[in-house]
PDB file of C-alpha atoms in Angstrom:
ATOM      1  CA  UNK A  22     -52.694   1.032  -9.809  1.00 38.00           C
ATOM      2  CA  UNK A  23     -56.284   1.484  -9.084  1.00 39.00           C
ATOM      3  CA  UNK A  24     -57.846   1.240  -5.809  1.00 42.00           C
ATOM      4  CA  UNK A  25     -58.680  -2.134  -4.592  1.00 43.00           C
ATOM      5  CA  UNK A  26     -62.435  -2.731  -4.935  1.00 44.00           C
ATOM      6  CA  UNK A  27     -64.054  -2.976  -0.926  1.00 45.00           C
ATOM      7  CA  UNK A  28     -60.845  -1.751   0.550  1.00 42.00           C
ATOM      8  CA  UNK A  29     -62.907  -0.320   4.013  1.00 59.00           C
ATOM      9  CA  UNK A  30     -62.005  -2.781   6.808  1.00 63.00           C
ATOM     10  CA  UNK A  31     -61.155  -6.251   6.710  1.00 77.00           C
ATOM     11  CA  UNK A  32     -61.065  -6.125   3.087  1.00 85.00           C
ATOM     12  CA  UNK A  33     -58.013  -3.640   3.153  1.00 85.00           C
ATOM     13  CA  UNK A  34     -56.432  -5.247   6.194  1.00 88.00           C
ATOM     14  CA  UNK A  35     -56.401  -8.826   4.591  1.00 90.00           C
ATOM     15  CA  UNK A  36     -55.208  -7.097   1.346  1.00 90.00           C
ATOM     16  CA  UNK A  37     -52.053  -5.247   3.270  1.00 92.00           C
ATOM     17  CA  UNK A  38     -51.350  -8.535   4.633  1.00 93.00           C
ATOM     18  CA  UNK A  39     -51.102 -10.724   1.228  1.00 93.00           C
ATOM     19  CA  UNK A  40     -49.104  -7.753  -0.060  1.00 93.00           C
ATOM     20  CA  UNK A  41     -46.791  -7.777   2.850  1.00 93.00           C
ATOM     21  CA  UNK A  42     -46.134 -11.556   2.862  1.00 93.00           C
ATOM     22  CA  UNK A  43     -45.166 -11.166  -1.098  1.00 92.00           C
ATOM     23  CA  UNK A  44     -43.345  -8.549  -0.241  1.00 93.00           C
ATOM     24  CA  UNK A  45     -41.050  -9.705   2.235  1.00 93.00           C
ATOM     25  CA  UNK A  46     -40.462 -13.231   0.909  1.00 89.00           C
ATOM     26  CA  UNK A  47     -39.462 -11.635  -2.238  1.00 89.00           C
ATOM     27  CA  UNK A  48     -37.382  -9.084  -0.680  1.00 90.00           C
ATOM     28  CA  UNK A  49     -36.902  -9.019   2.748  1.00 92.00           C
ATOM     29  CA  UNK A  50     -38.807  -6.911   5.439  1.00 93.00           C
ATOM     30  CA  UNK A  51     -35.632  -4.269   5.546  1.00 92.00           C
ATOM     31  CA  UNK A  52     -36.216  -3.931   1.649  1.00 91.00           C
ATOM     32  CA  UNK A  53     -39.950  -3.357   2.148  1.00 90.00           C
ATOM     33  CA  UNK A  54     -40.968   0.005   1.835  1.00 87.00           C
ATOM     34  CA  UNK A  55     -44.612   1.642   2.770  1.00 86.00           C
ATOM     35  CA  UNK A  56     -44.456   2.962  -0.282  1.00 87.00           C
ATOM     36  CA  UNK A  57     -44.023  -0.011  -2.343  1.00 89.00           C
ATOM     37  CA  UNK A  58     -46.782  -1.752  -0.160  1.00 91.00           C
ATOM     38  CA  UNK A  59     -49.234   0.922  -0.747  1.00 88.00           C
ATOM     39  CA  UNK A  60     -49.185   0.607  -4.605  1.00 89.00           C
ATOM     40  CA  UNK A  61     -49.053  -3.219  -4.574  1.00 88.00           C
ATOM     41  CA  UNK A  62     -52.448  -3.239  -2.569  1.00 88.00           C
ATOM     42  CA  UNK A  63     -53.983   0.124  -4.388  1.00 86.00           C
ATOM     43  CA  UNK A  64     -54.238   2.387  -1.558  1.00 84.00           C
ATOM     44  CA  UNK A  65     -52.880   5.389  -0.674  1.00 83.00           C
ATOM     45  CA  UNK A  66     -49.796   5.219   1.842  1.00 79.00           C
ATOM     46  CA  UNK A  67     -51.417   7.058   4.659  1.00 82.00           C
ATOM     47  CA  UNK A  68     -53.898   3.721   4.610  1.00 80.00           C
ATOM     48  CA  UNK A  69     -51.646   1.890   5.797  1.00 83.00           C
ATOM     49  CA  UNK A  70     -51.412   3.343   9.250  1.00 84.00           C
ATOM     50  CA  UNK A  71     -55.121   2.879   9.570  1.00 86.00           C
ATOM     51  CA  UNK A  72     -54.641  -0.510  10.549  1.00 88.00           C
ATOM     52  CA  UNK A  73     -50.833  -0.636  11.733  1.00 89.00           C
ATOM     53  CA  UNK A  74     -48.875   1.842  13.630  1.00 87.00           C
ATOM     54  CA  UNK A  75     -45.438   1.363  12.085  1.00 90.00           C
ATOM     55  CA  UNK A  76     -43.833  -1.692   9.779  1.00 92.00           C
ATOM     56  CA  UNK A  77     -42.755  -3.382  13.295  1.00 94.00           C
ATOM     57  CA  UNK A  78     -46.432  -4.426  14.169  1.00 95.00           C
ATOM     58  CA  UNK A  79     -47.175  -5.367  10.439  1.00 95.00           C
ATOM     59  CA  UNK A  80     -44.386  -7.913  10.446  1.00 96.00           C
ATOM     60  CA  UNK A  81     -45.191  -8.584  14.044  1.00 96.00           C
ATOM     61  CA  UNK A  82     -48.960  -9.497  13.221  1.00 95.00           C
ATOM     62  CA  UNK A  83     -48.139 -11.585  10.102  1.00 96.00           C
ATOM     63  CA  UNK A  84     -45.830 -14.155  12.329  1.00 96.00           C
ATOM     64  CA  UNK A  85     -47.747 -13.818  14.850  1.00 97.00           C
ATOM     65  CA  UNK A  86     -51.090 -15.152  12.805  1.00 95.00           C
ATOM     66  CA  UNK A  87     -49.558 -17.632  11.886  1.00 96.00           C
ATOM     67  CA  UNK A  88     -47.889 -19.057  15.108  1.00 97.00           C
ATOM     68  CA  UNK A  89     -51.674 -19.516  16.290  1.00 97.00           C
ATOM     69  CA  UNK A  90     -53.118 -20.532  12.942  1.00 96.00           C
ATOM     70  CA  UNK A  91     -50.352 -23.385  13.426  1.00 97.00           C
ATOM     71  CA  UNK A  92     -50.967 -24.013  16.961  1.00 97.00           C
ATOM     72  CA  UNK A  93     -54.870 -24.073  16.474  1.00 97.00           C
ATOM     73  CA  UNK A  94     -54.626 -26.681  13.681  1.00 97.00           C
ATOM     74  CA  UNK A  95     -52.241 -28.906  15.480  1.00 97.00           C
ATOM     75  CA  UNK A  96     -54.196 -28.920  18.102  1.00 96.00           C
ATOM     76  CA  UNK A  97     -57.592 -29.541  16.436  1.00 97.00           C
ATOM     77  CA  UNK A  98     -55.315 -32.547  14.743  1.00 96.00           C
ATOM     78  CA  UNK A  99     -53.485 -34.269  17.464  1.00 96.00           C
ATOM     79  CA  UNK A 100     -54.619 -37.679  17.733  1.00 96.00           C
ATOM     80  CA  UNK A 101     -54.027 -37.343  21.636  1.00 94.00           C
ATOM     81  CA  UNK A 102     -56.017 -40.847  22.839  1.00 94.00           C
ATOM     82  CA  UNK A 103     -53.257 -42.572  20.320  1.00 95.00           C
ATOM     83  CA  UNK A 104     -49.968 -43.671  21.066  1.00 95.00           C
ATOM     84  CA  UNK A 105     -47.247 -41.941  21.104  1.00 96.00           C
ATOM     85  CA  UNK A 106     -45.747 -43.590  18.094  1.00 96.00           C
ATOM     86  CA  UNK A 107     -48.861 -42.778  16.403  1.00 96.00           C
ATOM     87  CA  UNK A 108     -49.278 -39.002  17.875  1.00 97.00           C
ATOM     88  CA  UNK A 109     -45.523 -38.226  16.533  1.00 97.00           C
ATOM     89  CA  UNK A 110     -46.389 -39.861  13.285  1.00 97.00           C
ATOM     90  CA  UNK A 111     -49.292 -37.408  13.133  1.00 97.00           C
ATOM     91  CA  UNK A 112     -46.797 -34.744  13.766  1.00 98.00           C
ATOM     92  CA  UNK A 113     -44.334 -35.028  11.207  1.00 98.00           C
ATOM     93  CA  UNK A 114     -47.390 -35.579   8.547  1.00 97.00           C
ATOM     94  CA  UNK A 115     -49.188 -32.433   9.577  1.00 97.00           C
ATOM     95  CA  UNK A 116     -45.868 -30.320   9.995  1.00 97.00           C
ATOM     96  CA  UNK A 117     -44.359 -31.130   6.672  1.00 97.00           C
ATOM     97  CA  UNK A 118     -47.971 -30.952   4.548  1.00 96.00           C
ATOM     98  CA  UNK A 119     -49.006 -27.684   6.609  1.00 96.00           C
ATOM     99  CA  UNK A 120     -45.974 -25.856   6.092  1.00 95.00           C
ATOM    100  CA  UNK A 121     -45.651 -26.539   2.381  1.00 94.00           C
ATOM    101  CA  UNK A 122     -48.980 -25.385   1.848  1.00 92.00           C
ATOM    102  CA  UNK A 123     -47.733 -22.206   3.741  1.00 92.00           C
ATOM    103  CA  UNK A 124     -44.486 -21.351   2.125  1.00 90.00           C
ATOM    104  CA  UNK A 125     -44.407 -17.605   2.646  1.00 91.00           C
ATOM    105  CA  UNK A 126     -45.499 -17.337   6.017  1.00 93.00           C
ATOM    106  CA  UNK A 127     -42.647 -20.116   6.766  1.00 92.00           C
ATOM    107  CA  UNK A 128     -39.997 -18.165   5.399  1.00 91.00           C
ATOM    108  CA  UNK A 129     -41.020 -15.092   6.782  1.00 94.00           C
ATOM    109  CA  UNK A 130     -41.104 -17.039  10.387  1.00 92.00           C
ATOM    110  CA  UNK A 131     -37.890 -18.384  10.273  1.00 90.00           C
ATOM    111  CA  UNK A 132     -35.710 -15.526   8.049  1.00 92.00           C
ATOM    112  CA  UNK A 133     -37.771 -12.311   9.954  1.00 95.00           C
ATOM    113  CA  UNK A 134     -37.962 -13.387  13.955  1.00 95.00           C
ATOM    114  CA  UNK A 135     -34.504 -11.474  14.104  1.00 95.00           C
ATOM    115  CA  UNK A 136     -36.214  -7.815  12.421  1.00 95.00           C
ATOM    116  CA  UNK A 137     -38.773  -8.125  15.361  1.00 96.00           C
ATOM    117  CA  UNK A 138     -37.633  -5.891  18.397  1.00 97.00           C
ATOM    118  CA  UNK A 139     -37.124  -7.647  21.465  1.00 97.00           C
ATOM    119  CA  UNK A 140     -40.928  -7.482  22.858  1.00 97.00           C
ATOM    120  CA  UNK A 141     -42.376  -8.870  19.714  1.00 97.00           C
ATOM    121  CA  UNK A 142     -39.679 -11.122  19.115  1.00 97.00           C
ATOM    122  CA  UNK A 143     -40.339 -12.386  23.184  1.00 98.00           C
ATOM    123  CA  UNK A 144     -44.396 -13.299  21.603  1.00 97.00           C
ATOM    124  CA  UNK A 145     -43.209 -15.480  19.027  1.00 97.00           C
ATOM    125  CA  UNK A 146     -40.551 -17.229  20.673  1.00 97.00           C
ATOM    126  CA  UNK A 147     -43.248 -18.515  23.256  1.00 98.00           C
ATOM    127  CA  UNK A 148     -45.542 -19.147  20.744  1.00 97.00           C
ATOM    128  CA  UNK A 149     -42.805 -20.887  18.901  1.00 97.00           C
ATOM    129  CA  UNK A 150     -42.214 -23.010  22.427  1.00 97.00           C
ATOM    130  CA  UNK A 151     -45.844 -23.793  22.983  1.00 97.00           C
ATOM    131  CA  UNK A 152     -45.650 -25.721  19.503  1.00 97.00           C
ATOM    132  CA  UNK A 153     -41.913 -27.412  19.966  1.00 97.00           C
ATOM    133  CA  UNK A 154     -43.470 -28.596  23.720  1.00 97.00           C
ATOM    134  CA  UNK A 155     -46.287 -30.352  22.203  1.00 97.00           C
ATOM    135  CA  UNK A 156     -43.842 -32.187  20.112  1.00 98.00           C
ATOM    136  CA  UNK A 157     -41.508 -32.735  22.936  1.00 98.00           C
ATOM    137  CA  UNK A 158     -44.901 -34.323  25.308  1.00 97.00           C
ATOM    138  CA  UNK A 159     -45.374 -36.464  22.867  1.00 98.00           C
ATOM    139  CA  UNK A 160     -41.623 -37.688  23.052  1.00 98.00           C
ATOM    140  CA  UNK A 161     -41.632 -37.676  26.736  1.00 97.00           C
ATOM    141  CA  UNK A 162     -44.554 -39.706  26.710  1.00 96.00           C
ATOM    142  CA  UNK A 163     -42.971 -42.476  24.242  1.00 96.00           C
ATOM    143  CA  UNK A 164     -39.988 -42.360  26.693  1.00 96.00           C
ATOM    144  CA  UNK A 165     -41.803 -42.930  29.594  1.00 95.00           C
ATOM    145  CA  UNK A 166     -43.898 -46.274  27.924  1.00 94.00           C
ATOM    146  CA  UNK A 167     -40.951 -47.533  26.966  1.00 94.00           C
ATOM    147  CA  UNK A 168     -41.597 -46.706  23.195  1.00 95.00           C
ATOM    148  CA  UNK A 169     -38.672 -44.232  22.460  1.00 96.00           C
ATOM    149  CA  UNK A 170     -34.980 -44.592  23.372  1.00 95.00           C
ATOM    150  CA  UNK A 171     -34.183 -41.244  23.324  1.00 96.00           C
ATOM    151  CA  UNK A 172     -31.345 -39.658  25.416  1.00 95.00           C
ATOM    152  CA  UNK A 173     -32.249 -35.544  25.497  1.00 97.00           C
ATOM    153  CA  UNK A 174     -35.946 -35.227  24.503  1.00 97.00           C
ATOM    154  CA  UNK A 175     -35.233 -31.436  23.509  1.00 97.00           C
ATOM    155  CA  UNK A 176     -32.577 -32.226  21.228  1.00 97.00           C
ATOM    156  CA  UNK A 177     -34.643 -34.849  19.666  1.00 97.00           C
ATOM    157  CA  UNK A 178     -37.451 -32.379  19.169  1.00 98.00           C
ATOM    158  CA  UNK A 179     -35.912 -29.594  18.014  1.00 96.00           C
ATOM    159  CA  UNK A 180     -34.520 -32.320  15.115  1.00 97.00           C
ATOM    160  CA  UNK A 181     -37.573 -33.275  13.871  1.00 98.00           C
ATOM    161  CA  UNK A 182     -38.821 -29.900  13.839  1.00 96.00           C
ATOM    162  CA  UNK A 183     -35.440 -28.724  11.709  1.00 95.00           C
ATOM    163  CA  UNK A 184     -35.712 -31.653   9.272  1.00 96.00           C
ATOM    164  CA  UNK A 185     -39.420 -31.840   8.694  1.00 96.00           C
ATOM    165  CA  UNK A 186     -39.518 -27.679   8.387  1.00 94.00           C
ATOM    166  CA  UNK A 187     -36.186 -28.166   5.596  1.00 92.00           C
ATOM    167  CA  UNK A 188     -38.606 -29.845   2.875  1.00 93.00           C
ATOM    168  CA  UNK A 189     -39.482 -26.082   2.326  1.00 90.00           C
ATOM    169  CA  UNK A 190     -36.198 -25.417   0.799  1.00 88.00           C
ATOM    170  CA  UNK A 191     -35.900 -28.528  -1.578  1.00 91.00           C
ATOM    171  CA  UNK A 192     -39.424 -29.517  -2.365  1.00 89.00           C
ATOM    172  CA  UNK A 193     -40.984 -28.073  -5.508  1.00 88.00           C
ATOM    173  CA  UNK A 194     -44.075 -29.396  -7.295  1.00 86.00           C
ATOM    174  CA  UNK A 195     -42.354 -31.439  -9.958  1.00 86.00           C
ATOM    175  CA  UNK A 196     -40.053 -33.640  -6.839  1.00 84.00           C
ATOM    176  CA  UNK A 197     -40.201 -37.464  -8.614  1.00 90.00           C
ATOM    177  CA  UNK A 198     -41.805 -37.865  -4.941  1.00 91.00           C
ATOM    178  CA  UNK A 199     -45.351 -36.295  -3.717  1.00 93.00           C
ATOM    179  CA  UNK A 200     -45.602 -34.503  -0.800  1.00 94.00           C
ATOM    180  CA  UNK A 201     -47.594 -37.554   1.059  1.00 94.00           C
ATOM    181  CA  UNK A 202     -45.226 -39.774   0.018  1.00 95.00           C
ATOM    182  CA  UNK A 203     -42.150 -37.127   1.587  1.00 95.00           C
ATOM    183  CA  UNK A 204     -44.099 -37.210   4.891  1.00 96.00           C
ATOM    184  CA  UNK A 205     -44.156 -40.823   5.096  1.00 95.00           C
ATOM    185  CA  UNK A 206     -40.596 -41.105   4.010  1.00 95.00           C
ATOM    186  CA  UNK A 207     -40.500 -38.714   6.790  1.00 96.00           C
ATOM    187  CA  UNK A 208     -42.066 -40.386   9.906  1.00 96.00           C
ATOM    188  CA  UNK A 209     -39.745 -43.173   8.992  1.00 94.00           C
ATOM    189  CA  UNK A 210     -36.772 -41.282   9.637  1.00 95.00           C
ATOM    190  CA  UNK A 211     -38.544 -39.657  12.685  1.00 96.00           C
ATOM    191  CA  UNK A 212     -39.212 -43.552  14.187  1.00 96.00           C
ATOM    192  CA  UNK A 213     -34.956 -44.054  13.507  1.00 94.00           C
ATOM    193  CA  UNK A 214     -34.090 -40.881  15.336  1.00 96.00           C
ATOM    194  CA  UNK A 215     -36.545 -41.565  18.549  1.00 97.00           C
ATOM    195  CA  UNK A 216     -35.419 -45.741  18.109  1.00 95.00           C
ATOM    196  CA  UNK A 217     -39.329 -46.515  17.334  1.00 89.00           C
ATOM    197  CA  UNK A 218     -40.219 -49.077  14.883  1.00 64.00           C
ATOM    198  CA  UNK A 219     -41.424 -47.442  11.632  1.00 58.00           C
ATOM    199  CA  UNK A 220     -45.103 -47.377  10.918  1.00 58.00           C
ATOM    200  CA  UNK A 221     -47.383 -46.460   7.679  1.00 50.00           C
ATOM    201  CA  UNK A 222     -50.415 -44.542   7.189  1.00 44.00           C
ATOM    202  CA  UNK A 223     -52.594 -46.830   7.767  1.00 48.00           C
ATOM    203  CA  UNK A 224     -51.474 -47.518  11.443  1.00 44.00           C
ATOM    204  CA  UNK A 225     -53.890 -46.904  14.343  1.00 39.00           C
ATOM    205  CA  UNK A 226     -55.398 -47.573  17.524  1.00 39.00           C
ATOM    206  CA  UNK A 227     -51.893 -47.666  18.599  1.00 38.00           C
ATOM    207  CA  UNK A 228     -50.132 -50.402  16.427  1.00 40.00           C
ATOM    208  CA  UNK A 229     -46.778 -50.600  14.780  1.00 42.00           C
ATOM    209  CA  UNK A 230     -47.065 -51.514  11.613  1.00 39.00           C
ATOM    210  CA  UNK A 231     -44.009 -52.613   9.792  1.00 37.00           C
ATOM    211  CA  UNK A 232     -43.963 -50.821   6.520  1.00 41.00           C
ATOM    212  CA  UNK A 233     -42.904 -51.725   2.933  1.00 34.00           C
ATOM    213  CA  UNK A 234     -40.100 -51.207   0.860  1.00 34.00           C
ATOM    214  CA  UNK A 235     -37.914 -48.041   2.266  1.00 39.00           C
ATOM    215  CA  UNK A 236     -38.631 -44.567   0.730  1.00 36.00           C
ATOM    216  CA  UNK A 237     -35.259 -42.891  -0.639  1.00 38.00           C
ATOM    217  CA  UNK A 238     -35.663 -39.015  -0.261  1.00 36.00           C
ATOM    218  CA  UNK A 239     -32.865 -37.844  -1.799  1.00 37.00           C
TER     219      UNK A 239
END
């Protein structure tokens, strides 16, 4: 393969990174070799160790990017002055549309955490905490406005993060549904599990709005 055109830099280091995601979701990290990375970007092996010491810190910097790519969007999203019915509506919309946009790097985040050693591993898993607590504030603060009837807030988060993060598995581009109209189907079932009253899209300002006819997802 020839060498990748402006491969000094950046250039190389977002092209090892592509590589690497394709790679591993197609593979597995184990399965990955140097090698095999090399000639899929166009460089010469020794490259690679230009801008990563060892395979550990490549797969370690991929998750890694996108724990605070994900954290750094949330955040700029979070409707925080809205209720909390509204805020965890927000939630399940931005988790489910942002992670099917990001298939690869979701895989690799929940198949590869296990390949990291135990320091690397320790960076994600808070990383990985700092985004279930926002969802689990947002619960806590339905609970304590009387809003949510929800017996162990933890639980209750880490449920809506394990359904809404499962549309990755089923959801291809052809589904009879669309991905907005998954998300909404969605925050219904999210309103059930925390005993809110279901809202639509179209809700703000920190209203309930009773919604139409029910959404069947499967």
């Amino acid at each position: 393969m020839a060498r990748t055109t402006g491969s000094e830099g950046g250039k190389t280091r977002s092209a090892i990174e592509a590589a690497a995601k394709r790679l591993i979701a197609r593979t597995g990290y184990e399965a990955m070799s140097m090698r095999r990375l090399a000639d899929e970007v166009g460089v010469q092996p020794a490259a690679f160790y230009r801008y990563y010491s060892n395979k550990q810190q490549l797969l370690h910097s991929l998750m890694h990017g996108h724990m605070e790519r994900l954290l750094g969007a949330w955040r700029a999203e979070d409707p925080v002055e809205d209720a909390p019915a509204q805020r965890l509506a927000a939630f399940i919309r931005f988790h489910i549309h942002y992670h099917i946009e990001r298939r690869e790097d979701v895989h690799i985040a929940n198949m590869e955490l296990r390949s990291l050693d135990a320091a690397n591993r320790a960076t994600i898993v808070a990383l990985r905490s700092d985004y279930e607590g926002s969802l689990r504030a947002i619960l806590d603060a339905g609970v304590g406005r009387g809003d949510f009837a929800i017996d162990d807030i933890a639980l209750a988060a880490r449920a809506i993060i394990a359904m809404t993060t499962g549309v990755n598995v089923w959801f291809r581009k052809d589904d009879r549904l669309s991905v907005t109209e998954i998300a909404e189907g969605y925050v219904n079932l999210g309103m059930r599990l925390v005993g809110a009253k279901k809202i639509n899209a179209d809700a703000a300002g920190g209203r309930n709005v009773p919604v139409g006819p029910k959404i069947r997802i499967l």
